[in-house]
Amino acid sequence: MNPQALKNVRVLDLTHYISGPYCTKLLGDFGADVIKIENPLVGDPCRKMPPFDEANPNSNDSLLFQYLNTNKKSVELDLKSDLGHLAAEKLVRDSDILVENFRPGTLASYGLSESKLRTLNPNLVVVSISNFGQTGPYRDFEATDLVFYALGGLMFIFGSINKSPLKHAFHQAQFKAGTNAASAALMAFYEMINSGTGQKVDISIQESMAAAVRDTTTSYAASGIVRTRQTLMNGELPRAPIQVKDGYIVPITFGSTDWNKTANLLGDESLADPKFQTPEGRRMHAEEFENLVKAAFIRRGKHELFYGAHSHRELVYGLVQDAA
């Protein structure tokens, strides 16, 4: 895709923290002219969020903030002041897309209600990102990433059945909502071009996470079965990363053929025992099988296993990689 596909599109960025800035970053990455507005007194709180540049101990620049705000212009405006309000109105008139992630009702309290925005710019696409959407009984509720995972339904299916539910690390819900907002902004902009009418997009971070549970809701609707966490091994390779000599790897097997290939890859004759040749046999001797598997993997390096699996045995393995 052309990295300058949005070069003639101006985006007014009234966002802070993660979800909104990530949305506008994605638009800026494809050439949009993004103008970020910050309060002159406090700025974007993300400026104070780690990680920071450890090589420069005197720097207070947040690396997360820098990542989220590449390809943007920055302007300080106090939207509560008369001068700031007038400047904001001019920017609204000259913009194609406005993105904001204040609490519902905040933008209106600054004199920039949806009707006011529509008066200033009838063709404007307005994208609002909030915890639970602009309407509904939860609209004013506070939340964190942990809450979004819990209420979105993802937490219930992550982890092992014999342990508490888990969530992914970092601010995944925020990034998911930002991605959804950018996609929706482009669809709304396309509709505006075709219809000549401005559009309104309402993004709920919680609903963004609920949409990621894939087939669990349709499965429940069709069968009444509530999908939950699963056992990690139960006589098979773990449905999770497994520790090796120098890190972790994710091994996937499909049936007995793949298991025989895996046993050969690991080079442990004890795993070739006939009692382990079928899923039923592996489940019948699950404890012994799991101990042997863990011991075999810990003796091997992750790159040895990864390239050996893909190059010679056509197995589906994945490296658990870090930033280095």
Coordinates of C-alpha atoms in Angstrom, one line a residue:
M1 CA 0.0 0.0 0.0
N2 CA 1.2 3.5 -0.8
P3 CA 2.6 5.0 2.4
Q4 CA 1.3 8.4 1.3
A5 CA -2.3 7.2 0.6
L6 CA -3.7 9.7 3.0
K7 CA -1.4 12.6 2.1
N8 CA -4.3 15.0 1.4
V9 CA -6.2 14.2 4.5
R10 CA -5.9 16.4 7.6
V11 CA -6.6 14.8 11.0
L12 CA -7.3 16.9 14.1
D13 CA -5.9 14.8 17.0
L14 CA -7.6 15.7 20.4
T15 CA -6.4 12.5 22.0
H16 CA -4.2 11.4 24.9
Y17 CA -2.9 8.3 26.6
I18 CA -2.8 5.3 24.1
S19 CA -5.9 4.3 22.2
G20 CA -6.5 7.7 20.5
P21 CA -2.8 8.5 19.8
Y22 CA -2.4 5.0 18.3
C23 CA -5.4 5.6 16.0
T24 CA -4.0 8.9 14.7
K25 CA -0.4 7.4 14.5
L26 CA -1.8 4.8 12.1
L27 CA -3.4 7.5 10.0
G28 CA -0.2 9.5 10.1
D29 CA 1.9 6.5 9.0
F30 CA -0.1 6.5 5.7
G31 CA 0.6 10.2 5.1
A32 CA -2.2 12.0 6.8
D33 CA -1.4 15.5 8.1
V34 CA -2.0 14.9 11.9
I35 CA -2.2 17.9 14.2
K36 CA -2.0 16.9 17.8
I37 CA -3.5 19.3 20.4
E38 CA -2.2 19.2 24.0
N39 CA -3.2 21.2 27.0
P40 CA -0.4 23.7 27.8
L41 CA -0.5 23.0 31.5
V42 CA -0.5 19.2 31.7
G43 CA 0.1 17.9 28.2
D44 CA -0.5 14.3 27.3
P45 CA -0.1 12.1 30.4
C46 CA 1.6 9.5 28.2
R47 CA 4.6 11.8 28.2
K48 CA 5.3 10.6 31.8
M49 CA 4.7 6.9 31.1
P50 CA 7.6 4.4 31.0
P51 CA 9.7 3.2 29.3
F52 CA 12.2 6.0 29.3
D53 CA 15.6 6.2 27.5
E54 CA 17.8 4.4 30.0
A55 CA 20.9 5.4 28.0
N56 CA 20.1 9.0 28.8
P57 CA 19.2 9.2 32.6
N58 CA 18.6 13.0 32.4
S59 CA 15.9 12.5 29.8
N60 CA 12.2 12.5 30.8
D61 CA 11.0 11.6 27.3
S62 CA 8.7 8.7 27.3
L63 CA 9.6 6.2 24.5
L64 CA 6.0 5.1 24.5
F65 CA 4.9 8.7 23.8
Q66 CA 7.5 9.0 21.0
Y67 CA 6.2 5.8 19.4
L68 CA 2.6 6.9 19.6
N69 CA 3.2 10.4 18.2
T70 CA 5.5 9.9 15.2
N71 CA 4.5 11.7 12.0
K72 CA 2.5 14.4 13.9
K73 CA 2.6 18.1 14.3
S74 CA 2.1 19.4 17.9
V75 CA 0.1 22.4 19.1
E76 CA -0.6 23.7 22.6
L77 CA -4.2 24.9 23.1
D78 CA -6.3 25.5 26.1
L79 CA -9.8 24.5 24.8
K80 CA -11.4 26.2 27.9
S81 CA -10.0 29.6 26.9
D82 CA -11.6 31.9 24.4
L83 CA -8.4 32.2 22.3
G84 CA -7.9 28.4 22.4
H85 CA -11.5 27.8 21.5
L86 CA -11.3 30.1 18.5
A87 CA -8.1 28.4 17.3
A88 CA -9.8 25.0 17.7
E89 CA -12.8 26.0 15.7
K90 CA -10.5 27.1 12.8
L91 CA -8.7 23.7 12.9
V92 CA -12.1 22.0 12.8
R93 CA -13.1 23.9 9.7
D94 CA -9.8 22.9 8.0
S95 CA -9.8 19.2 9.0
D96 CA -11.3 16.0 7.4
I97 CA -11.2 13.8 10.5
L98 CA -11.4 14.6 14.2
V99 CA -10.4 12.0 16.7
E100 CA -11.0 12.4 20.4
N101 CA -10.9 10.1 23.5
F102 CA -12.2 12.3 26.3
R103 CA -14.8 11.0 28.7
P104 CA -18.3 11.2 27.0
G105 CA -19.6 14.7 27.2
T106 CA -16.3 16.4 27.7
L107 CA -15.9 17.7 24.2
A108 CA -19.4 19.3 24.4
S109 CA -18.4 21.0 27.7
Y110 CA -15.6 22.7 25.7
G111 CA -18.2 24.1 23.4
L112 CA -17.5 21.5 20.7
S113 CA -20.6 19.4 20.7
E114 CA -21.5 17.2 17.8
S115 CA -24.0 19.8 16.5
K116 CA -21.4 22.6 16.8
L117 CA -18.8 20.5 15.0
R118 CA -21.4 19.8 12.3
T119 CA -22.1 23.5 11.9
L120 CA -18.4 24.3 11.6
N121 CA -17.7 21.5 9.1
P122 CA -20.6 19.6 7.7
N123 CA -18.3 17.0 6.1
L124 CA -16.2 16.3 9.2
V125 CA -15.7 12.7 10.3
V126 CA -15.8 12.6 14.1
V127 CA -14.2 9.5 15.8
S128 CA -14.9 9.2 19.6
I129 CA -13.1 6.5 21.6
S130 CA -14.2 5.8 25.2
N131 CA -14.2 3.0 27.7
F132 CA -17.7 1.8 27.1
G133 CA -19.1 4.0 24.3
Q134 CA -20.9 7.3 24.2
T135 CA -24.2 5.9 25.3
G136 CA -25.5 3.2 27.6
P137 CA -25.5 2.5 31.4
Y138 CA -21.7 2.0 31.5
R139 CA -20.7 5.2 29.6
D140 CA -19.3 7.0 32.6
F141 CA -17.6 4.0 34.2
E142 CA -13.9 4.0 34.8
A143 CA -11.8 1.1 33.6
T144 CA -8.3 -0.2 33.0
D145 CA -6.8 -2.7 30.6
L146 CA -7.5 -5.4 33.2
V147 CA -11.1 -4.5 33.3
F148 CA -11.5 -4.5 29.5
Y149 CA -10.1 -8.0 29.4
A150 CA -12.4 -9.2 32.1
L151 CA -15.6 -7.5 30.7
G152 CA -14.7 -8.3 27.1
G153 CA -14.7 -12.0 27.8
L154 CA -11.1 -12.7 26.7
M155 CA -9.7 -13.3 30.2
F156 CA -12.0 -16.2 30.8
I157 CA -10.5 -18.2 27.9
F158 CA -6.8 -17.4 28.6
G159 CA -4.6 -19.5 30.7
S160 CA -4.9 -23.0 32.2
I161 CA -8.1 -24.5 33.4
N162 CA -6.6 -25.3 36.8
K163 CA -5.5 -21.7 37.3
S164 CA -7.0 -18.2 37.4
P165 CA -7.8 -16.4 34.2
L166 CA -5.0 -14.4 32.6
K167 CA -4.6 -11.3 30.3
H168 CA -1.9 -10.5 27.9
A169 CA 0.9 -8.1 29.0
F170 CA 0.9 -4.4 28.4
H171 CA -2.0 -2.3 27.1
Q172 CA -3.4 -4.6 24.5
A173 CA -7.0 -3.3 24.8
Q174 CA -5.9 0.2 24.1
F175 CA -4.0 -0.8 21.0
K176 CA -6.9 -2.9 19.8
A177 CA -9.3 0.0 20.2
G178 CA -6.9 2.3 18.4
T179 CA -6.7 -0.1 15.5
N180 CA -10.4 -0.4 15.3
A181 CA -10.8 3.4 15.4
A182 CA -8.4 3.9 12.6
S183 CA -10.2 1.3 10.4
A184 CA -13.6 2.8 11.2
A185 CA -12.3 6.3 10.5
L186 CA -11.2 5.3 7.0
M187 CA -14.6 3.6 6.3
A188 CA -16.4 6.7 7.6
F189 CA -14.2 8.9 5.5
Y190 CA -14.9 6.8 2.4
E191 CA -18.7 7.1 3.1
M192 CA -18.3 10.9 3.5
I193 CA -16.7 11.1 0.1
N194 CA -19.5 9.1 -1.5
S195 CA -22.4 10.7 0.3
G196 CA -21.1 14.2 0.9
T197 CA -22.3 13.9 4.5
G198 CA -20.1 14.0 7.7
Q199 CA -20.0 10.9 9.8
K200 CA -19.8 9.9 13.5
V201 CA -17.9 6.9 14.8
D202 CA -18.3 5.6 18.3
I203 CA -15.6 3.2 19.5
S204 CA -15.9 1.3 22.8
I205 CA -12.6 -0.2 24.1
Q206 CA -14.6 -2.9 25.9
E207 CA -16.5 -3.8 22.8
S208 CA -13.2 -3.9 20.9
M209 CA -12.0 -6.6 23.2
A210 CA -15.3 -8.5 23.1
A211 CA -15.0 -8.6 19.3
A212 CA -11.7 -10.5 19.7
V213 CA -13.2 -13.5 21.4
R214 CA -13.8 -14.9 18.0
D215 CA -16.1 -17.9 17.9
T216 CA -16.9 -18.2 21.6
T217 CA -20.1 -16.2 21.4
T218 CA -21.4 -17.9 18.3
S219 CA -20.5 -21.3 19.8
Y220 CA -22.5 -20.5 22.9
A221 CA -25.4 -19.2 20.8
A222 CA -25.5 -22.3 18.7
S223 CA -24.8 -25.0 21.3
G224 CA -25.1 -23.4 24.8
I225 CA -21.5 -24.5 25.5
V226 CA -19.4 -21.9 27.4
R227 CA -15.8 -22.1 26.1
T228 CA -13.3 -21.9 28.9
R229 CA -9.6 -22.4 29.5
Q230 CA -8.0 -25.7 28.6
T231 CA -5.4 -28.0 30.2
L232 CA -1.9 -27.2 28.9
M233 CA -0.9 -30.7 28.0
N234 CA -3.3 -33.6 28.9
G235 CA -1.2 -36.1 27.1
E236 CA -0.3 -33.8 24.2
L237 CA 2.2 -31.0 23.6
P238 CA 1.3 -27.9 25.6
R239 CA -1.1 -25.4 24.2
A240 CA 1.3 -22.7 25.4
P241 CA 5.1 -21.9 25.3
I242 CA 7.4 -24.6 26.6
Q243 CA 10.7 -23.9 28.1
V244 CA 13.9 -24.9 26.2
K245 CA 17.6 -24.5 27.0
D246 CA 17.8 -20.8 26.0
G247 CA 14.2 -19.6 26.1
Y248 CA 10.8 -20.7 25.1
I249 CA 9.2 -22.2 22.0
V250 CA 5.6 -22.9 20.9
P251 CA 5.3 -26.5 19.4
I252 CA 2.1 -27.4 17.6
T253 CA 1.2 -31.0 16.6
F254 CA -1.7 -32.3 14.5
G255 CA -2.2 -36.0 15.1
S256 CA 0.1 -39.0 15.4
T257 CA 2.1 -38.2 12.2
D258 CA 3.3 -34.8 13.7
W259 CA 4.0 -36.5 17.0
N260 CA 6.3 -39.0 15.4
K261 CA 8.1 -36.1 13.7
T262 CA 8.4 -34.3 17.0
A263 CA 9.8 -37.3 18.8
N264 CA 12.4 -37.6 16.0
L265 CA 13.2 -33.9 16.3
L266 CA 13.7 -34.1 20.0
G267 CA 16.0 -37.2 19.6
D268 CA 14.7 -39.0 22.8
E269 CA 14.2 -42.7 22.3
S270 CA 11.9 -42.9 25.3
L271 CA 9.4 -40.8 23.5
A272 CA 9.2 -43.4 20.7
D273 CA 7.8 -45.9 23.2
P274 CA 4.7 -47.6 21.6
K275 CA 2.5 -46.5 24.5
F276 CA 3.0 -42.9 23.4
Q277 CA 2.1 -43.5 19.7
T278 CA -1.6 -42.6 20.0
P279 CA -3.4 -39.7 21.7
E280 CA -5.2 -42.2 23.9
G281 CA -1.9 -43.8 25.0
R282 CA -0.4 -40.4 25.7
R283 CA -3.4 -39.4 27.8
M284 CA -3.3 -42.7 29.7
H285 CA 0.3 -42.1 30.6
A286 CA 0.0 -38.3 30.8
E287 CA 2.2 -37.7 33.8
E288 CA 5.1 -39.8 32.5
F289 CA 4.7 -38.4 29.0
E290 CA 4.7 -34.8 30.2
N291 CA 7.8 -35.2 32.3
L292 CA 9.6 -36.8 29.4
V293 CA 8.5 -34.1 27.0
K294 CA 9.6 -31.3 29.3
A295 CA 13.0 -32.9 29.9
A296 CA 13.5 -33.4 26.2
F297 CA 12.7 -29.8 25.3
I298 CA 14.9 -28.3 28.0
R299 CA 18.0 -30.0 26.5
R300 CA 17.5 -28.3 23.1
G301 CA 18.0 -24.7 22.0
K302 CA 15.1 -22.7 20.6
H303 CA 16.7 -22.0 17.2
E304 CA 17.8 -25.6 16.8
L305 CA 14.2 -26.7 17.3
F306 CA 12.6 -23.9 15.3
Y307 CA 14.7 -24.4 12.2
G308 CA 14.8 -28.1 12.5
A309 CA 11.0 -28.3 12.7
H310 CA 10.5 -26.1 9.6
S311 CA 13.4 -27.2 7.5
H312 CA 13.3 -30.9 7.8
R313 CA 10.1 -32.1 9.4
E314 CA 7.4 -29.7 8.2
L315 CA 6.2 -29.0 11.8
V316 CA 4.5 -25.8 13.0
Y317 CA 6.8 -24.3 15.7
G318 CA 7.2 -20.7 16.8
L319 CA 10.0 -18.9 18.6
V320 CA 9.0 -16.8 21.6
Q321 CA 11.0 -13.7 20.7
D322 CA 11.9 -10.6 22.6
A323 CA 12.8 -7.2 21.2
A324 CA 16.5 -8.2 20.7

